[in-house]
Each structure stands twice: as C-alpha cells, then as structure tokens.
Short mmCIF file of C-alpha atoms in Angstrom, two decimals:
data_model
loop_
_atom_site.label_atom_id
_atom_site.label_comp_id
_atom_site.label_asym_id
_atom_site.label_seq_id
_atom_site.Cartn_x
_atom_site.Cartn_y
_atom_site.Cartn_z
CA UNK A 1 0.00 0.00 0.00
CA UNK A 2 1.21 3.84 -0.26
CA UNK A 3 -1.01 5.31 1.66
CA UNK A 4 -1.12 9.66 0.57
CA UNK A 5 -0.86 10.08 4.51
CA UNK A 6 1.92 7.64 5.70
CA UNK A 7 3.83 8.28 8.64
CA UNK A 8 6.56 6.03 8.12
CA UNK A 9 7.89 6.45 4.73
CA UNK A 10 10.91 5.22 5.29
CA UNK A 11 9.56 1.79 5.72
CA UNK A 12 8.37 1.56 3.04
CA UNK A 13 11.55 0.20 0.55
CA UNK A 14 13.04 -3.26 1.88
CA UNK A 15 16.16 -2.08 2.11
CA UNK A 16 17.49 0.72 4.87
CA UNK A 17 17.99 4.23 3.54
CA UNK A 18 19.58 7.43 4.41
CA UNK A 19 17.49 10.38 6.02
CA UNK A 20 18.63 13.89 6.38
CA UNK A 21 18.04 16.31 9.11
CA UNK A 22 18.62 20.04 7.84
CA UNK A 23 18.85 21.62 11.24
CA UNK A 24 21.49 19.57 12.05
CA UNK A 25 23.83 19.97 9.34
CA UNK A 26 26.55 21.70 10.26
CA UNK A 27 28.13 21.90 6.92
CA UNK A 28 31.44 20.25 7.47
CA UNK A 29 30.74 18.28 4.08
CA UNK A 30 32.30 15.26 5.34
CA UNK A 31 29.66 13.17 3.35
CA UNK A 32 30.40 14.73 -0.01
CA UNK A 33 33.70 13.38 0.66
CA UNK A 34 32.62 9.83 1.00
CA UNK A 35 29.57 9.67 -1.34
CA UNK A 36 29.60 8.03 -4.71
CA UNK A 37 28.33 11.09 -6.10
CA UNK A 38 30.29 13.94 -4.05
CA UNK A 39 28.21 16.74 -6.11
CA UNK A 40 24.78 15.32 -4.93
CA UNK A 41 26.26 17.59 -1.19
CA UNK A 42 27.72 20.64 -2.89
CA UNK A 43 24.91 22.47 -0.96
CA UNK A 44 25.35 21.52 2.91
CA UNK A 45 22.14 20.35 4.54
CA UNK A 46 20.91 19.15 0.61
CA UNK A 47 20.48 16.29 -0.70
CA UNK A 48 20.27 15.57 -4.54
CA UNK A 49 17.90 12.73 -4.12
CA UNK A 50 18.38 11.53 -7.60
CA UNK A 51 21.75 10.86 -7.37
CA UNK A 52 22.06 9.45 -4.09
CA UNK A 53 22.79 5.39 -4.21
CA UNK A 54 21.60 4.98 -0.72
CA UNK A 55 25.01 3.19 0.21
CA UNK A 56 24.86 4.87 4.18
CA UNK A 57 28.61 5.97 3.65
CA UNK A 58 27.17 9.39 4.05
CA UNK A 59 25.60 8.22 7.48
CA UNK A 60 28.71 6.72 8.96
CA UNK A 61 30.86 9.92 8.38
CA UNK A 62 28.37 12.68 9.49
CA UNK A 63 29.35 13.56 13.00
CA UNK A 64 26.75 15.61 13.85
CA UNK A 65 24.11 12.86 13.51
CA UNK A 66 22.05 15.14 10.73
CA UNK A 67 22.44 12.11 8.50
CA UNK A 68 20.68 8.52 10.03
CA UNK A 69 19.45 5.18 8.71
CA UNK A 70 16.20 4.60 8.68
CA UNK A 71 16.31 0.63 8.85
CA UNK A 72 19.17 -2.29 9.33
CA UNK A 73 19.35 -5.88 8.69
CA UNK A 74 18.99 -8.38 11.62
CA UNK A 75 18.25 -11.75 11.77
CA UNK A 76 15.73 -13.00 13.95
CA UNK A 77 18.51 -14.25 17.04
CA UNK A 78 19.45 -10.21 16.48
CA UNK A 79 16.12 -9.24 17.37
CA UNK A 80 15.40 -12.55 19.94
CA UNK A 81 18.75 -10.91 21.66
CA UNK A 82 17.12 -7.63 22.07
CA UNK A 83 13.29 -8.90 23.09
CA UNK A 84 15.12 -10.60 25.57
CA UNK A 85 16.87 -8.07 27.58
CA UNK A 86 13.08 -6.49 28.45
CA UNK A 87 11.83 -10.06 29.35
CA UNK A 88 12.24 -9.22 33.61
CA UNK A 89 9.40 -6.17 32.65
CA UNK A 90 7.46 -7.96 30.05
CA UNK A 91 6.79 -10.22 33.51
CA UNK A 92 6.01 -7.27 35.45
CA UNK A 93 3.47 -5.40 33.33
CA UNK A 94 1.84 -7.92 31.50
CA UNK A 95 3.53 -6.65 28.26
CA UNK A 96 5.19 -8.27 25.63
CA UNK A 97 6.34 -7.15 21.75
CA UNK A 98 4.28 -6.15 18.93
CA UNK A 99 5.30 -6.38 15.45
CA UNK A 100 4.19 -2.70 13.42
CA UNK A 101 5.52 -1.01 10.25
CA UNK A 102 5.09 -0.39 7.52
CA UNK A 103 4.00 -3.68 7.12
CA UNK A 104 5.23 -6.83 9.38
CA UNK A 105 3.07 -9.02 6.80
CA UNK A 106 6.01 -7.85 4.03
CA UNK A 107 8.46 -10.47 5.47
CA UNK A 108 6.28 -13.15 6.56
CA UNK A 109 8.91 -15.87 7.40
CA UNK A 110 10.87 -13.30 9.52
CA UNK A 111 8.11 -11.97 10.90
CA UNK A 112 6.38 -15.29 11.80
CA UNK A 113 9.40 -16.10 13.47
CA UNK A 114 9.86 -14.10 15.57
CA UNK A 115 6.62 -14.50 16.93
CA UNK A 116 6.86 -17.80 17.36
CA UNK A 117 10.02 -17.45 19.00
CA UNK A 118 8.65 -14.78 21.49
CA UNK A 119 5.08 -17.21 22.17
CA UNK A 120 7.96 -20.24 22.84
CA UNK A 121 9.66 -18.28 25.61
CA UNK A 122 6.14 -17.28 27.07
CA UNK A 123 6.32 -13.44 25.70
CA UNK A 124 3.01 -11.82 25.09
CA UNK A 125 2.69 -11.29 21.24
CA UNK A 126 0.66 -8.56 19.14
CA UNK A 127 0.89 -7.38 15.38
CA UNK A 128 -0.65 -3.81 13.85
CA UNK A 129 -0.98 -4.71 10.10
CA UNK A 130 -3.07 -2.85 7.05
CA UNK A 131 -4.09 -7.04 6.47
CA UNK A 132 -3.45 -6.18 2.45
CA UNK A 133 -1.75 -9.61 1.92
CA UNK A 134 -2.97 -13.24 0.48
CA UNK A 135 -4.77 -15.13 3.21
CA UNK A 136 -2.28 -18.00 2.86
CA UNK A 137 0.35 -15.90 3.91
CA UNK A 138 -1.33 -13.89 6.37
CA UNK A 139 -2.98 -16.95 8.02
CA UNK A 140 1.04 -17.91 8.87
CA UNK A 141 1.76 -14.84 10.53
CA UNK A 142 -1.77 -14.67 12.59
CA UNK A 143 -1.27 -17.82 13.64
CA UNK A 144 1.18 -16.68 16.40
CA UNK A 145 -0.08 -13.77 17.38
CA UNK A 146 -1.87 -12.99 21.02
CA UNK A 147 -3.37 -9.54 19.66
CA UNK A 148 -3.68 -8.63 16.50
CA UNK A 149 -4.49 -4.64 15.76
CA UNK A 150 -6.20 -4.03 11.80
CA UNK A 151 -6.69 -1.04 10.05
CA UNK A 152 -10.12 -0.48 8.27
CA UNK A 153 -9.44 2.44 6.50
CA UNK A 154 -12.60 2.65 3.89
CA UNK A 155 -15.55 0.63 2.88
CA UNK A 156 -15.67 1.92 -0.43
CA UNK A 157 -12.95 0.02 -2.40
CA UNK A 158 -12.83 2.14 -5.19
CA UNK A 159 -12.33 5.61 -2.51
CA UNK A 160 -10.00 3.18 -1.37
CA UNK A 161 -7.76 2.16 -4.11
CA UNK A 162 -7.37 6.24 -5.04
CA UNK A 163 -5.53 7.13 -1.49
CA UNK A 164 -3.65 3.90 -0.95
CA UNK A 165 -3.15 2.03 -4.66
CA UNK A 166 -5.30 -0.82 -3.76
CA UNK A 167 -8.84 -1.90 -3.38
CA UNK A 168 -9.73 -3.32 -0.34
CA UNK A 169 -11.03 -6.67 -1.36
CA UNK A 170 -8.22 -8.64 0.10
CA UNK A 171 -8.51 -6.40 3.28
CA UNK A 172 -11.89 -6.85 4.38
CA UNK A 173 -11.75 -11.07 3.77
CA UNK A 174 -8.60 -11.14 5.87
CA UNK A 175 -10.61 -9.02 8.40
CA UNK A 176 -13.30 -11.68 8.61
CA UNK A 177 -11.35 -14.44 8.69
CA UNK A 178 -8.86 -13.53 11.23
CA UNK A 179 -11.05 -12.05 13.57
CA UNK A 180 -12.66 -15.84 13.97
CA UNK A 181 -9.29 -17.75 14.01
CA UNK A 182 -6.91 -14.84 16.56
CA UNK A 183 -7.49 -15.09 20.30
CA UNK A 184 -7.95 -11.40 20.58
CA UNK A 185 -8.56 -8.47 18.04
CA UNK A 186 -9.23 -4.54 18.11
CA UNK A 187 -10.21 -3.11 14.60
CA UNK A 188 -8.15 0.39 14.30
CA UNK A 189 -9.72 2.85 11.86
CA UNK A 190 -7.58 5.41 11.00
CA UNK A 191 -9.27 8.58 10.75
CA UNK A 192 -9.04 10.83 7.69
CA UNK A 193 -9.99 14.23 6.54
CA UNK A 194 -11.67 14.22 3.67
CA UNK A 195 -10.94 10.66 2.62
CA UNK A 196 -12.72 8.50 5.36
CA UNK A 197 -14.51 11.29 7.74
CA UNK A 198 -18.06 10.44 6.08
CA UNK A 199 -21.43 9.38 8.80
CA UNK A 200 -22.07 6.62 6.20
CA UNK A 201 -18.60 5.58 5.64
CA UNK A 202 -18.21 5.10 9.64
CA UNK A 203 -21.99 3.53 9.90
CA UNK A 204 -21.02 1.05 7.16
CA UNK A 205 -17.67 0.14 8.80
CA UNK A 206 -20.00 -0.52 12.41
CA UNK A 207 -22.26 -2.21 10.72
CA UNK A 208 -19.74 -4.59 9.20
CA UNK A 209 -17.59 -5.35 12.00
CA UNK A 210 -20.85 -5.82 13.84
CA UNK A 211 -22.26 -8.27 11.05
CA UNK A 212 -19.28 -10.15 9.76
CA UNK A 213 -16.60 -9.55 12.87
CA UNK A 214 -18.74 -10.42 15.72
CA UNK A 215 -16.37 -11.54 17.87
CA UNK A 216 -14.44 -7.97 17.85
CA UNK A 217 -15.76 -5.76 19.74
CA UNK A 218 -13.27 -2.23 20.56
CA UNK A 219 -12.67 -0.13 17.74
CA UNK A 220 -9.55 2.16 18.04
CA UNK A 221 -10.39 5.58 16.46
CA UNK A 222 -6.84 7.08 15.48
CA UNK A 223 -6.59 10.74 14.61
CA UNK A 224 -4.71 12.06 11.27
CA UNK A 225 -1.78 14.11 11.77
CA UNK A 226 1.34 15.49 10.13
CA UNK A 227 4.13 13.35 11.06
CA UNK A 228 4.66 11.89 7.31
CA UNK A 229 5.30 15.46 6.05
CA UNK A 230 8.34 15.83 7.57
CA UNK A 231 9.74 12.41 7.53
CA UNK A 232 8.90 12.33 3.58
CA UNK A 233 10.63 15.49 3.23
CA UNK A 234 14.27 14.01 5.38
CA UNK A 235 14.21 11.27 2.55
CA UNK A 236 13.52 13.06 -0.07
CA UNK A 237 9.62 11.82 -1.59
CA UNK A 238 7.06 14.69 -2.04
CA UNK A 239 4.10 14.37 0.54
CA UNK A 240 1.15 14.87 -1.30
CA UNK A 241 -1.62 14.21 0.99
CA UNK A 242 -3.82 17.83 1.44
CA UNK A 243 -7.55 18.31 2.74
CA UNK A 244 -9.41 20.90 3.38
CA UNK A 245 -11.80 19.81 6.22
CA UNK A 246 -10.40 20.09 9.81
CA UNK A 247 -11.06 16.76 12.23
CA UNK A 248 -13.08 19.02 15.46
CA UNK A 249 -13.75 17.41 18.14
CA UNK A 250 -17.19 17.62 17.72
CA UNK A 251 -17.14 15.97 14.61
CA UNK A 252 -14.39 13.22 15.94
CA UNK A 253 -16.99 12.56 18.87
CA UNK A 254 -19.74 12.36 16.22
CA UNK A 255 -18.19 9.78 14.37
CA UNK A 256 -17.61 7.77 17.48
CA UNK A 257 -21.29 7.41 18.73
CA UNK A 258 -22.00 5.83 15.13
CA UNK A 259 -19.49 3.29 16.12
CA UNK A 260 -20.82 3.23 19.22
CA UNK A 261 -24.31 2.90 18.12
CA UNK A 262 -23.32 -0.72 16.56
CA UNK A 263 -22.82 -2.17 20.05
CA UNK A 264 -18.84 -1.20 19.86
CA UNK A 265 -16.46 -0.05 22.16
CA UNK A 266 -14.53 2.69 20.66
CA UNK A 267 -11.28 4.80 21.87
CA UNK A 268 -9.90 7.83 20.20
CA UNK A 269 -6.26 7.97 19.95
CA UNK A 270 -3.85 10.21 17.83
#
C-alpha cells in the first residue's frame, strides 16, 4: 500500500535508507567526501535525491548525527537478543512485543518467526498490520499472534484504491477471517480528513464489523496528523496528501457514537 498520509515512509523500501536532518547539518561536508556522487552535497544540509545510491557511507561519516538510517538488517537471534533483555518487565506489566511497520506481513517468514520465537519463551505477542496480503500468507503470521491490531481504513474500495493504490477486497476477507481464528482483536480505523470522515462511511464500517466480525468488539479511532510530512521530506519523496476539512472534536466525537451505536467499544487515539 502507499497510503497519501503515511507516517513512516521510510519503511516503506526493503532495504534501509539514508534520512537527512537540515537543522542539524553543520556543513562540514564530510559526506560529499565519502559519497559516490560527491556533487549530490555541494549544498550543505541538501540532498540531490536523484543521485544518491543509498550506500549509508554518508551516514557513517556525518558527525553531527544530521544524516541517520532509517532501517538495518537483523536476523531473527538479532532481534530474539534484544526482546530478551526487556523479558524481567514484560513479567512485570503484562507486556510483551508487537510487530508494526510499515508492514510486518512484508516479510512473513521473519516476521512469523519471531513470533513464534517470542510465544515459545512465554512473551506476550501482538501485530498492527493494514491485512493487504494473500490469506495463505497472512494466516502464517496470525497464527502466532496474542493480539492482533487491523486497520479499516474505507468501505468503499474504489475511494480506497485512489488514497492507498489498492482496493480493499483482500482487506476486508482477511478481516473476517482472522477475527474468527486470533485469540484477541481490536479493529483500528484510521481517521481521515476528507478521505474516510463520512457518517455513512463510519456507519457502514460498524455495521460490518458488527455483522461479519462479531467476535471484535473495541474499535480504536486514530486521529490524522502530520508526522509523514516531515519524515517524507528528510528522505527526499514529495508528501502529497492535502484536505481541506479540519477533524473538530465535535465531529471526531460524532463519528464515534455511530461506532458506538453498533454495540462497539470505541477509543480515540492520535
């Protein structure tokens, strides 16, 4: 999915890339020296995004930490080795990991196993997903989850396909299915002006999970903001979500008592 509104862009390639922070630059230019392409830093604090290979020599010579990675490669014992060190708290509180994105579903194997691996050592496991995958491959990664946490983002799969490049088909089967096969599961609807911010877009989506998700019961309301602007801007992709309606409260709380109205309990988040 590319979703207009992302707020992680940078997790969106399968590979990690470099992200720039302007107000950190201090103009030294000791990544022009390093880079492939020294002219794509002629101006400090720039970036000629077409030029840049994404190799991260840029990142390891900035000292001022105004370039970063967004993303490394681990294996799963890299990221067992990490889970593990917050096991004495996980005890504690109750807690445990959960998988989010972009999208876990991406890397099913890898994500599947580290799920597995957490459930084995008796760590609580959950998974956000957008569910925009082929059942037989979702079906492995749900299968290990505690909690699972899906985005409904429109009924109308046509609306839907122009704000995130796909229909949502595939979406709302998974969302059936898994929400009879996971032990528990909290539908997320992601709140958007002037794409999803419609009475009978947010009756429909009641009705449904009412009708054909009836053992899911919360809905987590989760408010649009701006995050994605800036983070598109530090790796260089144009953010070209706009609207022109403003989310009130009044029209937030609206929105929820027509969830609430289909025997849901709903939470507004942002």
């Amino acid at each position: 999915m590319r979703c207009e509104w992302c707020t992680n862009p940078e997790s969106q390639g399968f590979k990690p890339e470099p992200g720039l922070f302007t107000d950190k630059c201090a103009g030294c230019m000791k990544c022009a020296d390093v880079c492939p392409h020294g002219e794509a830093f002629r101006n400090a604090g720039r970036v000629e995004w077409d030029k840049c290979e994404k190799c991260l020599r840029c990142v390891d010579a900035c000292l001022y930490e105004a370039r970063v990675s967004y993303g490394r490669e681990m294996s799963v014992d890299d990221v067992m080795e990490l889970v593990r060190r917050d096991k004495v708290f996980f005890r504690k509180s109750g807690g445990g990991i959960t998988l989010g994105g972009g999208e876990a579903t991406c890397q099913p194997e890898f994500a599947a196993a580290i799920l597995r691996n957490c459930r084995e050592e008796g760590i609580h496991t959950a998974m956000e997903t957008c569910g925009c995958t082929p059942w037989p491959t979702f079906s492995t990664v749900i299968a290990h989850v505690d909690l699972l946490l899906m985005d409904l983002k429109h009924m109308d799969s046509a609306r839907h396909k122009e704000k995130t490049a796909v229909g949502n088909e595939v979406i709302l089967d998974n969302a059936v299915r898994a929400a009879a096969t996971v032990g528990e599961m909290i539908a997320r609807f992601p709140l958007i002006p002037d794409f999803n911010d419609t009475a009978e877009n947010v009756d429909a989506m009641g009705a449904f999970i009412q009708e054909r998700m009836p053992r899911v019961r919360r809905v987590d309301i989760l408010q649009y903001h701006s995050v994605g602007e800036s983070k598109n801007a530090r790796i260089g992709k144009e953010y070209t979500f706009s609207y022109t309606n403003e989310l009130t409260p009044e029209k937030v709380d609206e929105l929820k008592k027509i969830l609430e109205s289909h025997d849901l309990t709903v939470s507004i988040g942002g």
